[in-house]
């Protein structure tokens, strides 16, 4: 299942981030298009304003409706097919994203979320990825069953949360002509950022984020461990209580007295709440994503360094 | 061609949107018009966004849906409050009388609007993109006419836009006009290949000059001197040290990343036991 995008969409997303998204806020917007055979074609998009006022919800829905109505007048496809979001160093696996994507996918089967990484793009190569929730994850979200047992039933690992959809960019002939014209008139790109050798800054930030996530993860693990320890302790206590009861009852019977009434042990020993596993899954997915990004980055840099060595060796 | 007045700087996103809306025009409409949004500076006008406006054009009259234009502008303003209406665009090569009328409409919205024409019909073999500003002409006291004076048009990009456009440029070479997004080492290889191409061009130029085929140009010579001087001279030892420490850093990070991934995978399996 492939998704295809037309040129204006790419440029609009880039521009939107550039103008609004300075700092670590994410910018979001809606993707419009249609579904053709097994492809999802994205033909247009429009950005969302930032949530700064209190009546953000009301504004959002109305804004969206008005935008879609207006776009229909000028023959632009007005079918929702997904949404896009910018990300900071690859950190986008969050509860909010999951919820939004779930509601989109619930309504429209084919929808995707497009993640645009401006920092990676500034380093030399356009970084746009399209993701969709796997059917398994959709099931779980529908049932809202985030307990450990539920996840075990579905057998979901953090690797099966999102599936990536390959993106292909398609241009119409007119846009091709435009490209030729631009190439003609504009200066040669003097930013060959991709061959930049310095890497420590980017590495530092990535590692910092990774460490934060790993901290979160370890806290979560501690919580889970205490929970399971509590659970087993409680089981033991229950067991002991039952045994004592039985012993007492046996003694009483031997003495001819009526046995003690059976008490509801469940009320006495309330089982502890199992912690929701969804957060752990998300954190694990995010860590995985960071690691992937870091590995890609280091492999590129190693290549560049070896190239530099070969060049220097010629002197 | 001497021009007066501000320079018009256009972002490629605007042109792409215009082409796109031209392709989607209604049956029977020969051209599309729309509003240009952007920012005005002292000497330059920067066009950063645009949207198309439905309009009807016949021999005698023209009707533009100004209500729609106002609505769209409000919506856009919510997202980027710094953009203002700076003019309007039309596809097609000439400026017709209707353009004058439409220009007047827009004069009410913005002071001294600019008018952009994008020649989508490719009349002169290329897609001509021109900008105009209106000026009064005629004899004072009698009927005054309007003349459109051309302005210089430049293309300006944000850094990230430049990189995006580079990728898009590559689609025009593919026969099916499609291109997937590459990743990893192939990107570095592509970039290196491009630098290599540029070096080959420079070298062939130098060969030509040396063999007398092309006359030497002093300014080019000076650029070449700059280029050669920019390569830093580092002793082999220092370079090796720097290289090794960098490689060590990168390898360590890779190892850590792999370790972390193995760790979370293990954790996953343990929890699901």
Coordinates of C-alpha atoms in Angstrom, one line a residue:
Chain A
X1 CA 0.0 0.0 0.0
X2 CA 1.7 3.1 -1.2
X3 CA 0.9 6.7 -0.7
X4 CA 1.5 9.3 -3.4
X5 CA 2.0 13.0 -2.9
X6 CA 2.0 15.9 -5.2
X7 CA 4.5 18.6 -5.1
X8 CA 2.5 21.5 -3.6
X9 CA 1.8 19.4 -0.5
X10 CA 5.4 18.9 0.2
X11 CA 6.2 22.5 -0.2
X12 CA 3.3 23.6 1.9
X13 CA 4.3 21.4 4.8
X14 CA 7.8 22.6 4.8
X15 CA 6.7 26.2 4.6
X16 CA 4.2 25.8 7.4
X17 CA 6.8 24.5 9.8
X18 CA 9.3 27.2 8.8
X19 CA 6.9 29.9 9.6
X20 CA 5.2 28.7 12.7
X21 CA 7.1 26.0 14.3
X22 CA 10.2 27.7 15.7
X23 CA 10.9 26.1 19.0
X24 CA 9.8 22.7 20.1
X25 CA 6.1 23.0 19.4
X26 CA 4.6 20.7 16.9
X27 CA 2.7 22.1 14.0
X28 CA -0.2 20.1 12.5
X29 CA -2.4 20.1 9.6
X30 CA -4.9 18.1 7.6
X31 CA -4.2 16.1 4.4
X32 CA -6.7 15.9 1.6
X33 CA -6.9 13.6 -1.3
X34 CA -8.5 10.4 -2.5
X35 CA -8.0 6.6 -2.5
X36 CA -7.2 5.0 -5.9
X37 CA -6.9 1.3 -6.1
X38 CA -4.4 0.3 -3.5
X39 CA -2.8 3.7 -3.4
X40 CA -3.6 6.7 -1.3
X41 CA -3.1 9.9 -3.2
X42 CA -2.6 13.1 -1.3
X43 CA -3.3 16.1 -3.4
X44 CA -3.6 19.0 -1.0
X45 CA -3.3 20.0 2.6
X46 CA -4.0 22.9 4.9
X47 CA -2.4 23.8 8.2
X48 CA -4.1 24.1 11.6
X49 CA -3.6 27.2 13.8
X50 CA -1.9 26.7 17.1
X51 CA -3.9 26.0 20.2
X52 CA -3.5 29.2 22.0
X53 CA -6.9 30.2 23.0
X54 CA -9.2 28.4 25.4
X55 CA -12.0 27.8 22.9
X56 CA -9.6 25.8 20.8
X57 CA -11.9 22.9 20.2
X58 CA -14.7 25.0 18.8
X59 CA -12.4 27.0 16.6
X60 CA -10.8 23.8 15.2
X61 CA -13.9 22.1 14.0
X62 CA -15.4 25.3 12.5
X63 CA -12.1 26.2 10.9
X64 CA -11.9 22.8 9.3
X65 CA -15.4 22.9 8.0
X66 CA -15.0 26.3 6.5
X67 CA -11.7 25.4 4.9
X68 CA -13.1 22.3 3.3
X69 CA -16.2 24.1 2.0
X70 CA -14.0 26.8 0.5
X71 CA -11.7 24.4 -1.1
X72 CA -14.6 22.5 -2.6
X73 CA -15.4 25.7 -4.5
X74 CA -12.1 25.6 -6.3
X75 CA -12.3 22.0 -7.2
X76 CA -9.8 20.8 -4.7
X77 CA -10.4 17.3 -3.4
X78 CA -11.9 17.8 0.0
X79 CA -11.8 14.3 1.3
X80 CA -9.9 13.8 4.5
X81 CA -7.2 11.2 4.1
X82 CA -5.0 11.9 7.1
X83 CA -3.0 14.5 8.9
X84 CA 0.5 15.6 9.3
X85 CA 2.7 16.7 12.1
X86 CA 6.2 17.9 12.6
X87 CA 8.5 16.3 15.0
X88 CA 11.5 17.2 17.1
X89 CA 14.4 14.8 16.6
X90 CA 12.1 12.0 16.0
X91 CA 10.0 12.1 19.1
X92 CA 6.4 11.6 18.0
X93 CA 5.3 8.3 19.5
X94 CA 2.9 9.7 22.1
X95 CA -0.5 9.1 23.5
X96 CA -1.9 12.1 21.7
X97 CA -0.7 10.9 18.3
X98 CA -2.1 7.4 18.9
X99 CA -5.5 8.8 19.8
X100 CA -5.7 11.1 16.9
X101 CA -4.5 8.5 14.4
X102 CA -6.9 6.0 15.9
X103 CA -9.9 8.3 15.4
X104 CA -8.8 9.1 11.9
X105 CA -8.3 5.4 11.0
X106 CA -11.5 4.5 12.6
X107 CA -13.4 6.9 10.3
X108 CA -11.3 6.4 7.2
X109 CA -9.5 3.1 6.7
X110 CA -6.7 4.3 4.6
X111 CA -5.6 7.4 6.5
X112 CA -2.0 7.9 7.4
X113 CA -0.1 10.3 9.6
X114 CA 2.8 12.1 7.9
X115 CA 5.7 12.9 10.1
X116 CA 7.9 15.7 8.9
X117 CA 11.3 16.0 10.5
X118 CA 12.6 19.5 9.9
X119 CA 15.9 19.0 11.6
X120 CA 16.8 16.0 9.6
X121 CA 15.7 17.8 6.4
X122 CA 17.9 20.7 7.2
X123 CA 20.7 18.3 7.3
X124 CA 20.4 17.6 3.7
X125 CA 17.6 15.2 2.9
X126 CA 13.9 15.5 2.9
X127 CA 12.6 13.5 5.8
X128 CA 8.9 12.6 5.4
X129 CA 7.5 9.4 6.7
X130 CA 4.0 8.0 6.6
X131 CA 2.7 5.8 9.3
X132 CA -0.5 3.9 9.9
X133 CA -1.6 1.8 13.0
X134 CA -1.4 -1.9 12.5
X135 CA -4.7 -3.7 12.6
X136 CA -3.7 -5.4 15.9
X137 CA -3.2 -2.1 17.5
X138 CA -6.5 -0.8 16.2
X139 CA -8.2 -3.8 17.8
X140 CA -6.7 -3.0 21.2
X141 CA -7.5 0.7 21.0
X142 CA -11.1 -0.2 20.2
X143 CA -11.4 -2.3 23.2
X144 CA -9.5 0.1 25.4
X145 CA -8.1 -2.9 27.1
X146 CA -4.6 -1.9 28.1
X147 CA -4.0 -4.4 30.9
X148 CA -1.0 -6.8 30.6
X149 CA -3.4 -9.7 30.0
X150 CA -5.1 -7.9 27.1
X151 CA -1.8 -7.1 25.4
X152 CA -0.5 -10.6 25.9
X153 CA -3.6 -11.9 24.2
X154 CA -3.0 -9.8 21.2
X155 CA 0.7 -10.5 21.2
X156 CA 1.8 -7.0 20.4
X157 CA 5.3 -5.9 20.7
X158 CA 6.5 -2.3 20.3
X159 CA 7.6 -3.2 16.8
X160 CA 4.1 -3.9 15.6
X161 CA 2.6 -0.7 16.6
X162 CA 3.1 1.3 13.5
X163 CA 3.6 0.2 9.9
X164 CA 5.4 2.5 7.6
X165 CA 3.9 3.3 4.2
X166 CA 6.3 4.0 1.4
X167 CA 5.9 7.5 -0.2
X168 CA 6.2 8.3 -3.8
X169 CA 6.2 11.9 -5.1
X170 CA 4.4 12.4 -8.4
X171 CA 4.5 15.6 -10.4
X172 CA 2.2 16.7 -13.2
X173 CA 3.7 17.9 -16.4
X174 CA 2.9 21.5 -15.6
X175 CA 4.8 21.3 -12.4
X176 CA 7.7 19.7 -14.3
X177 CA 7.8 22.8 -16.5
X178 CA 7.8 24.9 -13.4
X179 CA 10.7 22.9 -12.0
X180 CA 12.7 23.5 -15.1
X181 CA 11.9 27.2 -15.0
X182 CA 13.0 27.4 -11.3
X183 CA 16.2 25.6 -12.0
X184 CA 17.0 28.0 -14.7
X185 CA 16.4 31.2 -12.8
X186 CA 17.6 30.4 -9.3
X187 CA 21.0 30.2 -7.9
X188 CA 22.7 26.8 -7.5
X189 CA 22.1 25.4 -4.1
X190 CA 25.1 26.4 -2.1
X191 CA 24.1 24.3 0.9
X192 CA 25.5 20.9 0.6
X193 CA 24.6 20.2 4.1
X194 CA 24.5 16.5 3.5
X195 CA 28.3 16.3 3.3
X196 CA 28.7 18.2 6.5
X197 CA 31.2 16.3 8.7
X198 CA 30.3 17.7 12.1
X199 CA 28.0 15.4 14.0
X200 CA 28.4 16.0 17.7
X201 CA 25.6 18.5 18.1
X202 CA 23.0 16.3 16.6
X203 CA 24.3 13.2 18.4
X204 CA 24.2 15.0 21.7
X205 CA 20.6 16.0 21.4
X206 CA 19.5 12.6 20.2
X207 CA 21.3 10.9 23.0
X208 CA 19.8 13.3 25.5
X209 CA 16.3 12.5 24.4
X210 CA 17.1 8.8 24.4
X211 CA 18.3 9.0 27.9
X212 CA 15.1 10.8 29.1
X213 CA 13.0 8.1 27.5
X214 CA 15.1 5.3 29.0
X215 CA 14.6 7.0 32.4
X216 CA 10.9 7.0 31.9
X217 CA 11.0 3.4 30.8
X218 CA 12.9 2.3 33.9
X219 CA 10.4 4.1 36.2
X220 CA 7.7 2.3 34.4
X221 CA 9.5 -1.0 34.9
X222 CA 9.9 -0.3 38.6
X223 CA 6.2 0.3 38.8
X224 CA 5.4 -2.9 37.1
X225 CA 7.8 -4.8 39.3
X226 CA 6.2 -3.4 42.5
X227 CA 2.8 -4.3 41.1
X228 CA 3.7 -7.9 40.5
X229 CA 5.4 -8.2 43.8
X230 CA 2.4 -6.8 45.5
X231 CA 0.2 -9.2 43.6
X232 CA 2.3 -12.2 44.6
X233 CA 2.4 -11.1 48.2
X234 CA -1.3 -10.7 48.3
X235 CA -1.7 -14.2 46.8
X236 CA 0.5 -15.5 49.6
X237 CA -1.5 -13.7 52.2
X238 CA -4.8 -15.0 50.8
X239 CA -3.4 -18.5 50.8
X240 CA -2.2 -18.2 54.4
X241 CA -5.5 -16.8 55.5
X242 CA -7.4 -19.7 53.9
X243 CA -5.1 -22.2 55.5
X244 CA -5.6 -20.7 58.9
X245 CA -9.3 -20.6 58.4
X246 CA -9.3 -24.3 57.5
X247 CA -7.2 -25.1 60.5
X248 CA -9.5 -23.2 62.8
X249 CA -12.5 -24.8 61.3
X250 CA -11.0 -28.2 61.8
X251 CA -10.2 -27.5 65.4
X252 CA -13.7 -26.2 66.0
X253 CA -15.2 -29.2 64.5
X254 CA -13.2 -31.4 66.6
X255 CA -14.4 -29.5 69.7
X256 CA -18.0 -29.6 68.4
X257 CA -18.5 -25.9 67.9
X258 CA -20.0 -24.5 64.7
X259 CA -17.5 -23.5 62.1
X260 CA -16.8 -19.8 61.5
X261 CA -18.8 -18.3 58.7
X262 CA -17.1 -18.1 55.4
X263 CA -16.1 -14.6 54.8
X264 CA -15.7 -13.2 51.4
X265 CA -12.0 -13.1 51.1
X266 CA -12.2 -11.1 47.9
X267 CA -13.5 -8.2 49.8
X268 CA -10.8 -8.4 52.3
X269 CA -8.0 -8.7 49.9
X270 CA -8.6 -6.3 47.1
X271 CA -6.4 -7.1 44.2
X272 CA -4.1 -4.2 43.3
X273 CA -4.8 -2.4 40.1
X274 CA -2.6 -3.6 37.2
X275 CA -0.8 -0.7 35.7
X276 CA -1.8 0.2 32.1
X277 CA 0.7 -1.2 29.7
X278 CA 0.0 1.2 26.9
X279 CA 2.5 3.8 28.1
X280 CA 5.2 1.2 28.3
X281 CA 4.5 0.2 24.8
X282 CA 4.6 3.8 23.6
X283 CA 7.9 4.5 25.4
X284 CA 9.4 1.3 24.0
X285 CA 8.3 2.3 20.5
X286 CA 9.7 5.8 20.9
X287 CA 13.0 4.4 22.2
X288 CA 13.1 2.1 19.2
X289 CA 12.5 5.0 16.9
X290 CA 15.3 7.1 18.5
X291 CA 17.7 4.2 18.2
X292 CA 16.8 3.7 14.5
X293 CA 17.4 7.4 13.8
X294 CA 20.7 7.5 15.6
X295 CA 21.9 4.4 13.8
X296 CA 21.0 5.8 10.4
X297 CA 22.7 9.1 11.3
X298 CA 25.9 7.4 12.5
X299 CA 26.1 5.1 9.4
X300 CA 25.8 8.2 7.2
X301 CA 28.5 10.0 9.2
X302 CA 30.8 7.0 9.1
X303 CA 30.5 6.9 5.4
X304 CA 31.4 10.6 5.2
X305 CA 34.4 10.2 7.5
X306 CA 35.8 7.4 5.4
X307 CA 35.3 9.4 2.3
X308 CA 37.2 12.3 3.9
X309 CA 40.0 9.9 4.9
X310 CA 40.3 8.6 1.4
X311 CA 40.5 12.1 0.0
X312 CA 43.1 13.1 2.5
X313 CA 45.1 10.0 1.8
X314 CA 45.6 11.3 -1.7
X315 CA 47.5 14.4 -0.6
Chain B
X1 CA 15.3 46.5 -18.8
X2 CA 15.3 49.0 -16.1
X3 CA 12.7 48.6 -13.5
X4 CA 11.7 50.7 -10.6
X5 CA 9.9 49.7 -7.5
X6 CA 10.3 46.9 -5.1
X7 CA 11.7 43.5 -6.0
X8 CA 9.3 40.7 -5.8
X9 CA 10.5 37.6 -4.1
X10 CA 8.5 34.5 -4.6
X11 CA 8.6 31.2 -2.8
X12 CA 8.2 28.1 -4.9
X13 CA 5.2 26.9 -2.8
X14 CA 3.2 29.8 -4.4
X15 CA 4.0 28.8 -7.9
X16 CA 3.3 25.1 -7.2
X17 CA -0.1 26.1 -5.8
X18 CA -0.9 28.2 -8.8
X19 CA -0.1 25.4 -11.2
X20 CA -2.1 23.0 -9.2
X21 CA -5.2 25.3 -9.1
X22 CA -4.8 25.9 -12.9
X23 CA -5.0 22.2 -13.4
X24 CA -8.2 22.0 -11.4
X25 CA -10.0 24.8 -13.1
X26 CA -13.6 24.5 -14.1
X27 CA -14.7 23.5 -17.5
X28 CA -14.7 26.5 -19.8
X29 CA -12.6 28.8 -17.7
X30 CA -9.6 29.9 -19.5
X31 CA -7.7 31.2 -16.6
X32 CA -7.6 31.1 -12.8
X33 CA -7.2 34.0 -10.5
X34 CA -6.4 34.2 -6.8
X35 CA -5.0 36.2 -4.0
X36 CA -1.4 36.5 -3.0
X37 CA -0.4 36.7 0.6
X38 CA 2.9 37.7 2.0
X39 CA 4.9 40.4 3.8
X40 CA 6.0 43.8 2.6
X41 CA 9.4 45.1 3.3
X42 CA 10.9 48.5 2.5
X43 CA 12.4 47.4 -0.8
X44 CA 11.0 44.0 -1.4
X45 CA 7.7 42.2 -1.3
X46 CA 7.9 38.6 -0.3
X47 CA 5.2 36.3 -1.5
X48 CA 4.8 33.3 0.8
X49 CA 1.3 32.0 0.2
X50 CA -1.7 32.1 -2.0
X51 CA -5.1 30.7 -2.6
X52 CA -7.4 30.6 -5.6
X53 CA -10.7 32.5 -5.8
X54 CA -13.6 31.3 -8.0
X55 CA -14.5 33.8 -10.7
X56 CA -16.5 34.0 -13.9
X57 CA -15.2 35.7 -17.0
X58 CA -17.0 36.4 -20.2
X59 CA -16.6 38.9 -23.0
X60 CA -18.1 41.9 -21.3
X61 CA -18.0 41.3 -17.6
X62 CA -16.2 39.7 -14.9
X63 CA -17.4 38.5 -11.5
X64 CA -15.2 37.7 -8.6
X65 CA -16.4 36.1 -5.5
X66 CA -14.9 38.6 -3.0
X67 CA -16.9 37.1 -0.1
X68 CA -15.0 33.9 -0.6
X69 CA -11.7 35.7 -0.8
X70 CA -12.4 37.5 2.4
X71 CA -13.3 34.3 4.2
X72 CA -10.3 32.4 3.0
X73 CA -8.1 35.3 4.1
X74 CA -9.6 35.2 7.6
X75 CA -8.9 31.5 7.8
X76 CA -5.4 31.8 6.6
X77 CA -4.8 34.6 9.0
X78 CA -5.5 32.4 11.9
X79 CA -2.7 30.1 11.0
X80 CA -0.1 32.8 10.0
X81 CA -1.1 36.1 11.4
X82 CA 1.9 37.9 9.8
X83 CA 0.7 37.5 6.2
X84 CA -1.3 40.2 4.5
X85 CA -2.9 40.5 1.1
X86 CA -0.3 41.9 -1.2
X87 CA -1.9 41.4 -4.5
X88 CA -3.3 38.8 -6.8
X89 CA -2.3 36.4 -9.5
X90 CA -3.7 35.2 -12.8
X91 CA -2.6 32.5 -15.2
X92 CA -2.2 33.4 -18.8
X93 CA 0.2 35.5 -20.7
X94 CA -1.6 38.8 -21.4
X95 CA -3.1 41.5 -19.3
X96 CA -6.7 42.0 -20.3
X97 CA -9.1 44.8 -19.5
X98 CA -10.7 42.6 -17.0
X99 CA -7.4 42.5 -15.2
X100 CA -7.8 46.2 -14.6
X101 CA -11.1 45.8 -13.0
X102 CA -9.9 43.0 -10.8
X103 CA -6.9 45.0 -9.9
X104 CA -9.2 47.7 -8.7
X105 CA -11.0 45.3 -6.5
X106 CA -7.7 44.3 -4.9
X107 CA -6.6 47.9 -4.5
X108 CA -9.4 48.2 -1.9
X109 CA -7.8 45.4 0.1
X110 CA -4.2 46.3 -0.1
X111 CA -2.3 49.4 -0.8
X112 CA -0.6 49.2 -4.2
X113 CA -1.2 45.5 -4.9
X114 CA 1.0 43.6 -7.2
X115 CA -0.2 41.5 -10.0
X116 CA 1.5 38.3 -10.9
X117 CA 1.1 36.5 -14.2
X118 CA 2.0 32.9 -14.7
X119 CA 2.0 31.7 -18.2
X120 CA 0.6 28.3 -17.9
X121 CA -0.2 28.0 -21.6
X122 CA 3.5 28.2 -22.3
X123 CA 2.9 30.7 -25.1
X124 CA 6.5 31.6 -25.5
X125 CA 7.9 28.2 -25.0
X126 CA 8.7 28.8 -21.4
X127 CA 6.6 29.4 -18.4
X128 CA 6.9 33.1 -18.0
X129 CA 6.4 34.4 -14.6
X130 CA 6.1 38.2 -14.3
X131 CA 5.0 40.7 -11.7
X132 CA 3.5 44.1 -12.3
X133 CA 2.4 47.0 -10.3
X134 CA -0.1 49.5 -11.5
X135 CA 0.7 53.1 -12.2
X136 CA -1.5 55.9 -13.4
X137 CA -0.9 57.3 -16.8
X138 CA -2.4 59.8 -19.0
X139 CA -2.9 63.5 -19.1
X140 CA -4.0 65.0 -15.8
X141 CA -7.5 66.4 -15.9
X142 CA -8.6 64.1 -18.7
X143 CA -9.4 60.4 -18.5
X144 CA -6.7 58.6 -16.6
X145 CA -5.6 55.2 -17.6
X146 CA -3.7 52.5 -15.8
X147 CA -0.5 51.0 -16.9
X148 CA 1.1 47.9 -15.5
X149 CA 4.8 48.3 -14.9
X150 CA 6.9 45.2 -14.6
X151 CA 9.0 44.4 -11.6
X152 CA 11.9 42.1 -11.1
X153 CA 11.1 38.7 -9.9
X154 CA 13.4 36.6 -7.8
X155 CA 13.0 33.2 -6.3
X156 CA 13.8 32.9 -2.7
X157 CA 13.8 29.7 -0.5
X158 CA 14.1 28.8 3.1
X159 CA 16.9 26.2 3.6
X160 CA 14.5 23.4 4.1
X161 CA 12.6 24.5 1.1
X162 CA 15.7 24.4 -1.0
X163 CA 16.3 20.8 0.0
X164 CA 12.7 19.9 -0.7
X165 CA 12.9 21.5 -4.1
X166 CA 16.1 19.6 -4.9
X167 CA 14.4 16.4 -4.3
X168 CA 11.5 17.5 -6.5
X169 CA 13.8 18.5 -9.2
X170 CA 15.0 14.9 -9.4
X171 CA 11.5 13.7 -10.3
X172 CA 11.5 15.5 -13.6
X173 CA 14.3 13.2 -14.8
X174 CA 12.3 10.0 -14.1
X175 CA 10.2 8.9 -17.0
X176 CA 7.2 8.1 -14.9
X177 CA 7.5 11.4 -13.1
X178 CA 7.6 9.6 -9.8
X179 CA 10.3 9.4 -7.2
X180 CA 10.5 7.5 -3.9
X181 CA 12.3 9.1 -1.0
X182 CA 15.7 7.6 -0.6
X183 CA 17.4 7.2 2.7
X184 CA 20.7 6.2 4.3
X185 CA 23.9 5.9 2.5
X186 CA 22.4 6.3 -1.0
X187 CA 21.8 9.9 -0.1
X188 CA 25.4 10.5 0.8
X189 CA 26.5 8.8 -2.3
X190 CA 24.1 11.0 -4.4
X191 CA 25.5 14.1 -2.8
X192 CA 29.1 13.0 -3.4
X193 CA 28.3 12.3 -7.0
X194 CA 26.9 15.8 -7.5
X195 CA 30.0 17.4 -6.0
X196 CA 32.0 15.1 -8.3
X197 CA 30.1 16.4 -11.3
X198 CA 30.7 19.9 -10.3
X199 CA 34.4 19.3 -10.0
X200 CA 34.5 17.6 -13.4
X201 CA 32.9 20.7 -14.9
X202 CA 35.5 23.0 -13.3
X203 CA 38.3 20.8 -14.3
X204 CA 37.2 20.6 -18.0
X205 CA 37.0 24.4 -18.0
X206 CA 40.5 24.7 -16.6
X207 CA 41.8 22.3 -19.3
X208 CA 40.1 24.4 -22.0
X209 CA 41.7 27.5 -20.7
X210 CA 45.1 25.9 -20.5
X211 CA 44.9 24.6 -24.0
X212 CA 43.8 28.0 -25.2
X213 CA 40.3 27.0 -26.3
X214 CA 38.6 29.4 -24.0
X215 CA 39.9 32.8 -22.9
X216 CA 40.7 33.0 -19.3
X217 CA 38.3 35.0 -17.2
X218 CA 39.9 36.8 -14.2
X219 CA 36.9 36.6 -11.9
X220 CA 36.6 32.9 -12.4
X221 CA 40.3 32.6 -11.7
X222 CA 39.9 34.3 -8.5
X223 CA 37.0 32.0 -7.5
X224 CA 39.2 29.1 -8.2
X225 CA 42.0 30.5 -6.1
X226 CA 39.5 30.9 -3.2
X227 CA 38.4 27.3 -3.7
X228 CA 41.9 25.9 -3.6
X229 CA 42.8 28.0 -0.6
X230 CA 39.8 26.9 1.3
X231 CA 41.0 23.3 1.7
X232 CA 42.7 23.3 5.1
X233 CA 46.2 22.0 5.4
X234 CA 46.3 19.6 8.2
X235 CA 49.2 17.4 9.1
X236 CA 48.5 13.7 8.5
X237 CA 48.9 12.9 12.2
X238 CA 46.4 15.5 13.3
X239 CA 43.9 14.4 10.7
X240 CA 44.2 10.8 11.7
X241 CA 43.7 11.7 15.4
X242 CA 40.6 13.7 14.6
X243 CA 39.3 11.0 12.3
X244 CA 39.8 8.2 14.8
X245 CA 38.2 10.1 17.7
X246 CA 35.1 10.9 15.5
X247 CA 34.9 7.3 14.4
X248 CA 35.1 6.1 18.0
X249 CA 32.3 8.4 19.0
X250 CA 30.0 7.2 16.3
X251 CA 30.8 3.5 16.9
X252 CA 30.1 4.0 20.6
X253 CA 26.7 5.6 19.9
X254 CA 25.8 2.8 17.5
X255 CA 26.7 0.2 20.1
X256 CA 24.6 2.0 22.7
X257 CA 21.7 2.2 20.4
X258 CA 21.9 -1.5 19.6
X259 CA 22.2 -2.3 23.3
X260 CA 19.1 -0.2 24.1
X261 CA 17.1 -1.9 21.4
X262 CA 18.1 -5.3 22.6
X263 CA 17.1 -4.3 26.1
X264 CA 13.7 -3.1 25.3
X265 CA 13.0 -6.2 23.2
X266 CA 14.0 -8.4 26.2
X267 CA 11.8 -6.4 28.5
X268 CA 9.0 -6.9 26.1
X269 CA 9.4 -10.6 26.1
X270 CA 9.7 -10.8 29.8
X271 CA 6.6 -8.9 30.5
X272 CA 4.6 -11.0 28.1
X273 CA 5.6 -14.2 29.8

